[in-house]
Tab-separated table of C-alpha atoms and ligand atoms in Angstrom:
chain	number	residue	atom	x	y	z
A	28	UNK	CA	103.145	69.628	121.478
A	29	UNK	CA	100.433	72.039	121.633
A	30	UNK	CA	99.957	75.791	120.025
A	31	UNK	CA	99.717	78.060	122.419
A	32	UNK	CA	97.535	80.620	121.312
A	33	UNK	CA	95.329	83.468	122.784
A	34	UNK	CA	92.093	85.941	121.413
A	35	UNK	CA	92.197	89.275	121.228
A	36	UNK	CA	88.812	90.844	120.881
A	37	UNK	CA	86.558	88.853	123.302
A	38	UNK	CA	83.201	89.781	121.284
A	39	UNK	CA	80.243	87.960	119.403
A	40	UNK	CA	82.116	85.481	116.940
A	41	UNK	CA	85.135	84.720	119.411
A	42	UNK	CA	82.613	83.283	121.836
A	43	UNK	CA	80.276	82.070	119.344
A	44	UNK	CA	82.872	80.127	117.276
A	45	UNK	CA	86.601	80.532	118.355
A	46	UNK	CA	86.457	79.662	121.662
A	47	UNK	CA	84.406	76.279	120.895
A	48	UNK	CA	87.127	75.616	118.208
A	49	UNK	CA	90.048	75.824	119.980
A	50	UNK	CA	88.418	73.785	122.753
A	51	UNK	CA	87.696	71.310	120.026
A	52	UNK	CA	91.298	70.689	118.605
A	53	UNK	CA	93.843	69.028	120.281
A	54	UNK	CA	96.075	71.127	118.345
A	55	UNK	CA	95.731	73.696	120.290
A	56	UNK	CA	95.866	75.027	124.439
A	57	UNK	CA	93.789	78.706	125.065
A	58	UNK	CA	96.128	80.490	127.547
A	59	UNK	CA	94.953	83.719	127.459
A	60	UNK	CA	92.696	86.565	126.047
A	61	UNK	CA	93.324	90.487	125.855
A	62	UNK	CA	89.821	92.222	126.434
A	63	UNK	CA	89.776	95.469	126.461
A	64	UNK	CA	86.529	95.904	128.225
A	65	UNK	CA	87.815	92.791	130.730
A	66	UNK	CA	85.581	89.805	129.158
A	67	UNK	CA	86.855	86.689	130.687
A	68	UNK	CA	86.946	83.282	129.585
A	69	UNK	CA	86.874	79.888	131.893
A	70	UNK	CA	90.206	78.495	132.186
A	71	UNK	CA	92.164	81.323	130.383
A	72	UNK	CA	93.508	84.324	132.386
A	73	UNK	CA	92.113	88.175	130.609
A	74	UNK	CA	94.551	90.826	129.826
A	75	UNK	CA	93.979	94.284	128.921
A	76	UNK	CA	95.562	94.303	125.613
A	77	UNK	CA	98.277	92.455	123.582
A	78	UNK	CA	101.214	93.716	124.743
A	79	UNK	CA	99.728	92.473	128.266
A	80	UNK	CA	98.885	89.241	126.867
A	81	UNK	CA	102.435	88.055	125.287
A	82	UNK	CA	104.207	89.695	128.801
A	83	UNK	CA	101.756	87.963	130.694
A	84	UNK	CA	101.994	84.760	129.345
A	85	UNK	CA	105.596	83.219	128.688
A	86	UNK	CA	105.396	80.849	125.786
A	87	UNK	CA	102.440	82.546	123.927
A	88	UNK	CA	102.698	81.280	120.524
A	89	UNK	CA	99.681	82.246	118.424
A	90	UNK	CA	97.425	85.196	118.471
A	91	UNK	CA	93.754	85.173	116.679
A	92	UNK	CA	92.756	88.477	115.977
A	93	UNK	CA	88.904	88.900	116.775
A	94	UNK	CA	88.378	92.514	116.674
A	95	UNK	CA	86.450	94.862	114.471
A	96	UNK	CA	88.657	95.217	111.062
A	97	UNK	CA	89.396	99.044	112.009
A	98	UNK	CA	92.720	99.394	114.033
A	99	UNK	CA	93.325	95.542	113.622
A	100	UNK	CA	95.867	96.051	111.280
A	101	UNK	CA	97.969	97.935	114.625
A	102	UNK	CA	97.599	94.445	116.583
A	103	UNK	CA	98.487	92.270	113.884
A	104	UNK	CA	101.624	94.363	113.145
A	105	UNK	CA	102.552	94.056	116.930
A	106	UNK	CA	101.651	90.479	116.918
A	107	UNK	CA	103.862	89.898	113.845
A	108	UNK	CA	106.558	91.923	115.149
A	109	UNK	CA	106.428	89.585	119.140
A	110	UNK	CA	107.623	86.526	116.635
A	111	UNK	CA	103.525	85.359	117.246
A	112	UNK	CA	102.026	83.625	114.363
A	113	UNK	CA	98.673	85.298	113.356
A	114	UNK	CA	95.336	84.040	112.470
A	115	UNK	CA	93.022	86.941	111.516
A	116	UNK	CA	88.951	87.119	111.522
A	117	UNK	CA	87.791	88.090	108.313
A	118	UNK	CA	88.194	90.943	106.314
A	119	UNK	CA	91.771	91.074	106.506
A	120	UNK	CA	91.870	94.133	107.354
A	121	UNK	CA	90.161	97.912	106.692
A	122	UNK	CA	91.628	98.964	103.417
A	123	UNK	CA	93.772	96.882	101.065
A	124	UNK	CA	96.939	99.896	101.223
A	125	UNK	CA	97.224	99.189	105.322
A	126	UNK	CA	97.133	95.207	105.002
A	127	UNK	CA	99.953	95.154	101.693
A	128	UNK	CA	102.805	94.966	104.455
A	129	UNK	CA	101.774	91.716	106.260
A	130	UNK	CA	102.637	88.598	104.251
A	131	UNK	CA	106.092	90.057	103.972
A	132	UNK	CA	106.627	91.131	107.056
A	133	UNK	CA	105.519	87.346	108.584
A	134	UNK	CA	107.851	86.065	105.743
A	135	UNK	CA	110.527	88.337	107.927
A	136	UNK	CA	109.575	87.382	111.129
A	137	UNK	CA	109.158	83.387	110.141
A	138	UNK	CA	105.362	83.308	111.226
A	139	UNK	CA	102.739	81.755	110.239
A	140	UNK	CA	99.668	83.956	108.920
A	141	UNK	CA	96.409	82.695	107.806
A	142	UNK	CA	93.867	85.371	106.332
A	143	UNK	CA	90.455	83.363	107.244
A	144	UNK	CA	87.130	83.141	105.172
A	145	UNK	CA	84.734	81.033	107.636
A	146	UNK	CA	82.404	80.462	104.873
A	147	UNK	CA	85.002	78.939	102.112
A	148	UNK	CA	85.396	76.228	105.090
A	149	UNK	CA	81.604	76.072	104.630
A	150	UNK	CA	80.992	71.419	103.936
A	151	UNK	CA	79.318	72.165	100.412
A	152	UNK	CA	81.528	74.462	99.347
A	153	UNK	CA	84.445	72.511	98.197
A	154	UNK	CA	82.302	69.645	96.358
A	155	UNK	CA	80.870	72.916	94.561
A	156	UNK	CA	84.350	73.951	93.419
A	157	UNK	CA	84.959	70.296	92.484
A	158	UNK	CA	82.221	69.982	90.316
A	159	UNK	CA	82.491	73.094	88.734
A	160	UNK	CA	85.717	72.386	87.792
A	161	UNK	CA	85.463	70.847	84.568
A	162	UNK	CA	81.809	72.654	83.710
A	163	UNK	CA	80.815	75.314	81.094
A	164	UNK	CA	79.079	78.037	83.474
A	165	UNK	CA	76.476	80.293	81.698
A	166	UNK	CA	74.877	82.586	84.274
A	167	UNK	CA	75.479	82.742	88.166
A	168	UNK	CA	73.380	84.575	90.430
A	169	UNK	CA	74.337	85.327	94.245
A	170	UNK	CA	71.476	85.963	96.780
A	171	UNK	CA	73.172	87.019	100.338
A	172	UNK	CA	70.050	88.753	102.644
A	173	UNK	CA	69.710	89.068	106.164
A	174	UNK	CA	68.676	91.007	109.104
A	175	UNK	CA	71.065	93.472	110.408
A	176	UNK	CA	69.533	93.941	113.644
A	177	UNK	CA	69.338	89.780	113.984
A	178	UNK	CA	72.878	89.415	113.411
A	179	UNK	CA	74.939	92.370	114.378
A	180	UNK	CA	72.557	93.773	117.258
A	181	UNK	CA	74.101	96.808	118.718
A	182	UNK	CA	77.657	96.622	116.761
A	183	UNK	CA	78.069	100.557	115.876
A	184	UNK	CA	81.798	99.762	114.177
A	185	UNK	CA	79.870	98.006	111.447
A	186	UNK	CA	78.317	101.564	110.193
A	187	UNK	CA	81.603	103.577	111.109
A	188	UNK	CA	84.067	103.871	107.606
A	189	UNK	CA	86.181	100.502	107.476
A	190	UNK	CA	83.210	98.664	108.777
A	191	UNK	CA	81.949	97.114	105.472
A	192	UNK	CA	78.554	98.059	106.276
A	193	UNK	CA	76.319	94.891	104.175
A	194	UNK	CA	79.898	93.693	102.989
A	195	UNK	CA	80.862	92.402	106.208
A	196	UNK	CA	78.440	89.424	105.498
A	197	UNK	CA	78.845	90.030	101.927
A	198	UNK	CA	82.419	88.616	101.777
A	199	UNK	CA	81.288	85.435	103.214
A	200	UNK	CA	79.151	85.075	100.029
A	201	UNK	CA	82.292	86.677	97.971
A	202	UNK	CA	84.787	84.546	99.387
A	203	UNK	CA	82.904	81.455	98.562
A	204	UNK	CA	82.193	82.314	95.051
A	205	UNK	CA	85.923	83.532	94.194
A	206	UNK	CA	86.037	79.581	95.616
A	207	UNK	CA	83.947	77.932	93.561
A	208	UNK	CA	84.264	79.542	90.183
A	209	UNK	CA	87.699	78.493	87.778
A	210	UNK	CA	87.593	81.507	86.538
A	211	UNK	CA	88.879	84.926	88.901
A	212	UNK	CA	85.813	87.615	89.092
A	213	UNK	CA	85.532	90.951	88.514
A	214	UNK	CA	82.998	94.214	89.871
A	215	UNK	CA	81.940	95.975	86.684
A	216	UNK	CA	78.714	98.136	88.473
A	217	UNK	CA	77.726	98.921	91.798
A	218	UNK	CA	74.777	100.191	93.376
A	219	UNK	CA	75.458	100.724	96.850
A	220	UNK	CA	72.428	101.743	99.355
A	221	UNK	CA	73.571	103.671	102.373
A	222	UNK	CA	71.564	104.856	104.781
A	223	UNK	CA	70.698	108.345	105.258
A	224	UNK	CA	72.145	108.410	108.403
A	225	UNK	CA	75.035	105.961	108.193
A	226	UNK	CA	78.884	105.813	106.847
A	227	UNK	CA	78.414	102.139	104.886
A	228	UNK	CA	75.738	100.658	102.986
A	229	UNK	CA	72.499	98.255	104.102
A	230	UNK	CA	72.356	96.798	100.492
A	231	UNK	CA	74.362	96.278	97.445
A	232	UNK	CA	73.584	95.755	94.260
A	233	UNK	CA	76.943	94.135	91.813
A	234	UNK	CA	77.666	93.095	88.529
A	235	UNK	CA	80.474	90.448	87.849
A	236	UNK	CA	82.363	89.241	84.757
A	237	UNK	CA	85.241	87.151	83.824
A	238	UNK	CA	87.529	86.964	81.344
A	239	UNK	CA	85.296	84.883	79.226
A	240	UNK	CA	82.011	87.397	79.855
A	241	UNK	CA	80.454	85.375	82.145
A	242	UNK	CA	77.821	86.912	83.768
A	243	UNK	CA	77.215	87.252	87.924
A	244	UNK	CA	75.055	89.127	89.438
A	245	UNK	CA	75.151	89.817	93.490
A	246	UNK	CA	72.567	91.126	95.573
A	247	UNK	CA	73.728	91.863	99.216
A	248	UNK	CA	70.778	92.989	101.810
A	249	UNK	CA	70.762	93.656	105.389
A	250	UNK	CA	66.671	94.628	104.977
A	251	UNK	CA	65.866	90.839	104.851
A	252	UNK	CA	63.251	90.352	107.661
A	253	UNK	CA	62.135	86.276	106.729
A	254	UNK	CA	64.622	83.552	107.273
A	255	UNK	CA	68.402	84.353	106.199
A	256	UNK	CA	68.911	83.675	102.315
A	257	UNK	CA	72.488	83.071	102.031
A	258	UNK	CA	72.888	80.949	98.383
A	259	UNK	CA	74.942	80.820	95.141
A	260	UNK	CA	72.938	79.737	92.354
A	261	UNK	CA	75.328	78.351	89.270
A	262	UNK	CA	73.805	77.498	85.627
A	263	UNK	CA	75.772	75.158	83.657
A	264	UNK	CA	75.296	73.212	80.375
A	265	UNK	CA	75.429	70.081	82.513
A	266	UNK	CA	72.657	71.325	84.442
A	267	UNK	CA	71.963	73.505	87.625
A	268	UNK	CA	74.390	74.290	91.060
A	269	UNK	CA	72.880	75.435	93.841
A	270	UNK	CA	74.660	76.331	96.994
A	271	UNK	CA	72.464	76.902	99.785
A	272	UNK	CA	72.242	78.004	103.678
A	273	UNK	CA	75.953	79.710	103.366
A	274	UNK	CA	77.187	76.177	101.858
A	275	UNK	CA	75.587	74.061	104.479
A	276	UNK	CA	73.388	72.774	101.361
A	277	UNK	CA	74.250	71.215	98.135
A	278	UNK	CA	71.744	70.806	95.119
A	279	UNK	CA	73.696	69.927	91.629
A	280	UNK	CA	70.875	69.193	89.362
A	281	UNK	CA	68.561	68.065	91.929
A	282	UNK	CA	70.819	65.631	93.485
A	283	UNK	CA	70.563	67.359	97.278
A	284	UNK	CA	73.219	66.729	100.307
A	285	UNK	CA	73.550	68.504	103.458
A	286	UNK	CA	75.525	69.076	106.581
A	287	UNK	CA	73.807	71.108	109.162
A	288	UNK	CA	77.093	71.188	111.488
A	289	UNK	CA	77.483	74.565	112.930
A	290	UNK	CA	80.561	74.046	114.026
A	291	UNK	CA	82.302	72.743	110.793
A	292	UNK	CA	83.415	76.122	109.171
A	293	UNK	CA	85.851	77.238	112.291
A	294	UNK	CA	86.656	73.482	113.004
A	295	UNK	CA	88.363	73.895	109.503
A	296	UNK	CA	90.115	77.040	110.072
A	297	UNK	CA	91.945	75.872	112.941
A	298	UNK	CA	92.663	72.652	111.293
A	299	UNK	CA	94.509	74.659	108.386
A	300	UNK	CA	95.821	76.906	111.292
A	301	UNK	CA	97.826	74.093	112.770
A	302	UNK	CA	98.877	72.920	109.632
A	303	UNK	CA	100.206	76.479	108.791
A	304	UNK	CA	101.782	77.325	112.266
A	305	UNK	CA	104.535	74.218	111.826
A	306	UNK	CA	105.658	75.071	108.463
A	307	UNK	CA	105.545	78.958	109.453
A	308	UNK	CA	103.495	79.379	106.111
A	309	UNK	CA	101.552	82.498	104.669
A	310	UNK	CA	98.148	81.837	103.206
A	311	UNK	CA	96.940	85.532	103.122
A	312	UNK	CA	94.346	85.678	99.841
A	313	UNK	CA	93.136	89.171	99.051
A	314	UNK	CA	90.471	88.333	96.055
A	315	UNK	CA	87.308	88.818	98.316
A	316	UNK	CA	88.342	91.936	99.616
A	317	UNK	CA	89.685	93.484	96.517
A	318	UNK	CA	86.234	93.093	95.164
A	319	UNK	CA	84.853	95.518	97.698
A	320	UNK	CA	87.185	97.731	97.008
A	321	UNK	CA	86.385	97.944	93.736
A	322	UNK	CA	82.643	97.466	94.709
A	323	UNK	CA	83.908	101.418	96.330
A	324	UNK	CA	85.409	102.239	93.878
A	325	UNK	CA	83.210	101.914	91.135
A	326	UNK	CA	79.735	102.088	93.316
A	327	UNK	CA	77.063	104.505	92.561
A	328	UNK	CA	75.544	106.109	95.953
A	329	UNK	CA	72.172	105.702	96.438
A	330	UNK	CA	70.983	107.360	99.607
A	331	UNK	CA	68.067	105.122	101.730
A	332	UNK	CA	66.016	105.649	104.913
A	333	UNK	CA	67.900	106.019	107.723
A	334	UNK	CA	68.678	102.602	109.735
A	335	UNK	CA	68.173	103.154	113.791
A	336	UNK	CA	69.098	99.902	115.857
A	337	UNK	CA	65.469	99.892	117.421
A	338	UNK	CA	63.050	100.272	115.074
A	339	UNK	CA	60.500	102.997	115.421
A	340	UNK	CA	57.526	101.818	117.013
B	405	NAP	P1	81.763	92.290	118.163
B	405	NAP	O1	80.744	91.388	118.761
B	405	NAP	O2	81.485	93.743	118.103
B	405	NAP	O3	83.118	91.996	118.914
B	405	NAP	C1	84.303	92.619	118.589
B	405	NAP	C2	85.154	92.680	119.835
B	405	NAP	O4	86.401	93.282	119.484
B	405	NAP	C3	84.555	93.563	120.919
B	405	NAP	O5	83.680	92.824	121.746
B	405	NAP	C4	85.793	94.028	121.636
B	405	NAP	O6	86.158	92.992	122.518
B	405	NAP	C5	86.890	94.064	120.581
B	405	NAP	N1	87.209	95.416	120.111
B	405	NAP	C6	88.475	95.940	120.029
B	405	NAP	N2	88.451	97.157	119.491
B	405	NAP	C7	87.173	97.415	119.212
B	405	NAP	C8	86.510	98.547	118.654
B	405	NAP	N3	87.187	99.642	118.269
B	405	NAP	N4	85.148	98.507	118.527
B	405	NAP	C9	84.447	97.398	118.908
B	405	NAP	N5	85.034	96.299	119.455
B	405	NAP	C10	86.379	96.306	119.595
B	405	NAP	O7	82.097	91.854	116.667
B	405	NAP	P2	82.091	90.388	116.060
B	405	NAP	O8	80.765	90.107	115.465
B	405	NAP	O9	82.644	89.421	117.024
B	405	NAP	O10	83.066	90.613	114.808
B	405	NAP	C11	84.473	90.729	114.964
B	405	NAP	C12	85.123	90.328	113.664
B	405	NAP	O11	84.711	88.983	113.366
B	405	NAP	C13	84.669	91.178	112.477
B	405	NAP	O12	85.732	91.382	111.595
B	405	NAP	C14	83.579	90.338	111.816
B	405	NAP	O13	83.487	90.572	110.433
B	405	NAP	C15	84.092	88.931	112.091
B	405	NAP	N6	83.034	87.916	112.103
B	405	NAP	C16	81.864	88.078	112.784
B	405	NAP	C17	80.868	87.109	112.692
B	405	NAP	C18	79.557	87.189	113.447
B	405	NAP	O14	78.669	86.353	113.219
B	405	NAP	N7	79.361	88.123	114.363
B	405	NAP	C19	81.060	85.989	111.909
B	405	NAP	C20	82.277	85.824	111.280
B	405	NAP	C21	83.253	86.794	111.370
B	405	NAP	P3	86.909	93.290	123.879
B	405	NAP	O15	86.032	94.260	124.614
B	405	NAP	O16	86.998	91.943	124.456
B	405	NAP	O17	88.233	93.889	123.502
């Protein structure tokens, strides 16, 4: 039998990466999308909006959520409440308050609900966590840089409050090292670099420790013209981790594998997805995002240039 499950936010990563997964796994059958600006998909019928999509469908099953984190947490409430089970686009949602009531009310409803983190599906990432394991870690050092314009050309909800501003990328890098380490994290300074002009920041600069002191440092940057740097550099006493190309690329003390697949990280989610949807199971993990919160929380504001979508010429 096969889950069937529709998008709702027909934008950049559901066509980039959703709609190839679900195509991809037997597991599951695409019967609709809701759209609210009427994208359409081959094969699937469009519908304005989730309440549109479960009426228009009989036997809708599973809803992922694909729209900007601001308002999602009104869909996956409805979604929750139609007896759908729910698998959500990372971050969870736009403040940690708004997304408390979901595991609980899935419990209540007997749905599944899977809070994803492409990158922690990432092939290096969990032979980094294994190997880490049983290590003494002395420093680590996060280096997560891009170009905004490259990757999120046009998307105005990213500056809007909610949006995440450099975090939205940053909690791929967050989510894998709250992975990898044994130990849980935590933000003890912030510098946070918003735009004149803008409600979120272009750059971030953190300061992590554990329990034991360990010390991490995290620099986030949407400024990064050159080639994406998107790596997790680990000292141990047993020698050097590094995890490279968003955990494509493994290098533990100069022994290097890699696994270029761009497909891998949503295959995985949607494997766990069907494994969830059966038992009806909650895996809803809040650690990356409570970092940015606190990231808010304790961030200094430092005011930058103002960021236009077309640079001046
Ligand atoms: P996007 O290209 O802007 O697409 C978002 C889609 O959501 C829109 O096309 C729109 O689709 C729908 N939507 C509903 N309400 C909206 C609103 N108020 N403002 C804008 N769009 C709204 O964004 P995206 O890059 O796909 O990102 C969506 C989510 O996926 C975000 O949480 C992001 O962090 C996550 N994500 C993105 C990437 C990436 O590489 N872009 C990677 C991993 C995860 P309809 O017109 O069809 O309703």
């Amino acid at each position: 039998m096969t889950i069937k499950i529709g998008i709702v936010g027909v934008g950049k990563i559901a066509r980039d990466q959703h709609l190839p997964a679900i195509a991809a796994n037997p597991a599951f059958e695409l019967v609709g999308v809701a759209s609210r600006s009427g994208g359409t998909v081959d094969g699937a019928p469009t519908f304005t909006d989730l309440d549109a999509l479960a009426a228009g469908v009989p036997g809708l099953e599973a809803v992922s959520i694909c729209t900007p984190p601001q308002d999602r947490h009104t869909i996956v409430r409805a979604a929750l409440n139609r007896g759908l089970h729910v698998m959500l686009e990372k971050p969870p949602g736009a403040s940690l308050s708004e997304i408390a009531d979901l595991p609980g009310l899935a419990a209540t409803k007997n749905v599944a609900l899977f809070s994803t983190y492409h990158s922690r599906e990432a092939p290096a990432v969990a032979p980094a966590k294994a190997w880490l394991a049983d290590k003494t870690i002395t420093a680590v050092r996060v280096r997560w840089k891009e170009d905004v314009r490259h990757w999120h050309p046009g998307q105005a909800w990213i500056w809007e409050p909610g949006g995440l501003g450099v975090f939205d990328p940053g909690i791929n890098a967050l989510s894998s090292l709250t992975k990898i380490l044994p130990a849980a994290p935590f933000i003890v300074r912030a510098d946070l670099s918003f735009p004149s002009n803008r409600a979120t920041p272009i750059a971030a600069q953190l300061d992590l420790t554990d329990v034991a002191g360990l010390s991490i440092s995290v620099e986030l940057d949407w400024r990064h013209l050159d080639k994406e740097m998107w790596e997790i550099a680990v000292d141990t006493t047993a020698g050097p981790l590094l995890l490279l190309g968003g955990g494509a690329k493994l290098d533990i003390a100069g022994t290097k594998t890699e696994d270029p697949d761009p497909h891998a990280e949503y295959a995985g989610l949607y494997r766990r997805f069907a494994e969830l949807v059966p038992r009806r199971e909650v895996d809803f993990d809040l650690a990356p995002i409570k970092l940015i919160a606190d990231a808010f929380m304790l961030g200094r504001r430092i005011e930058v240039e103002a960021f236009e979508d077309q640079p001046a010429k």
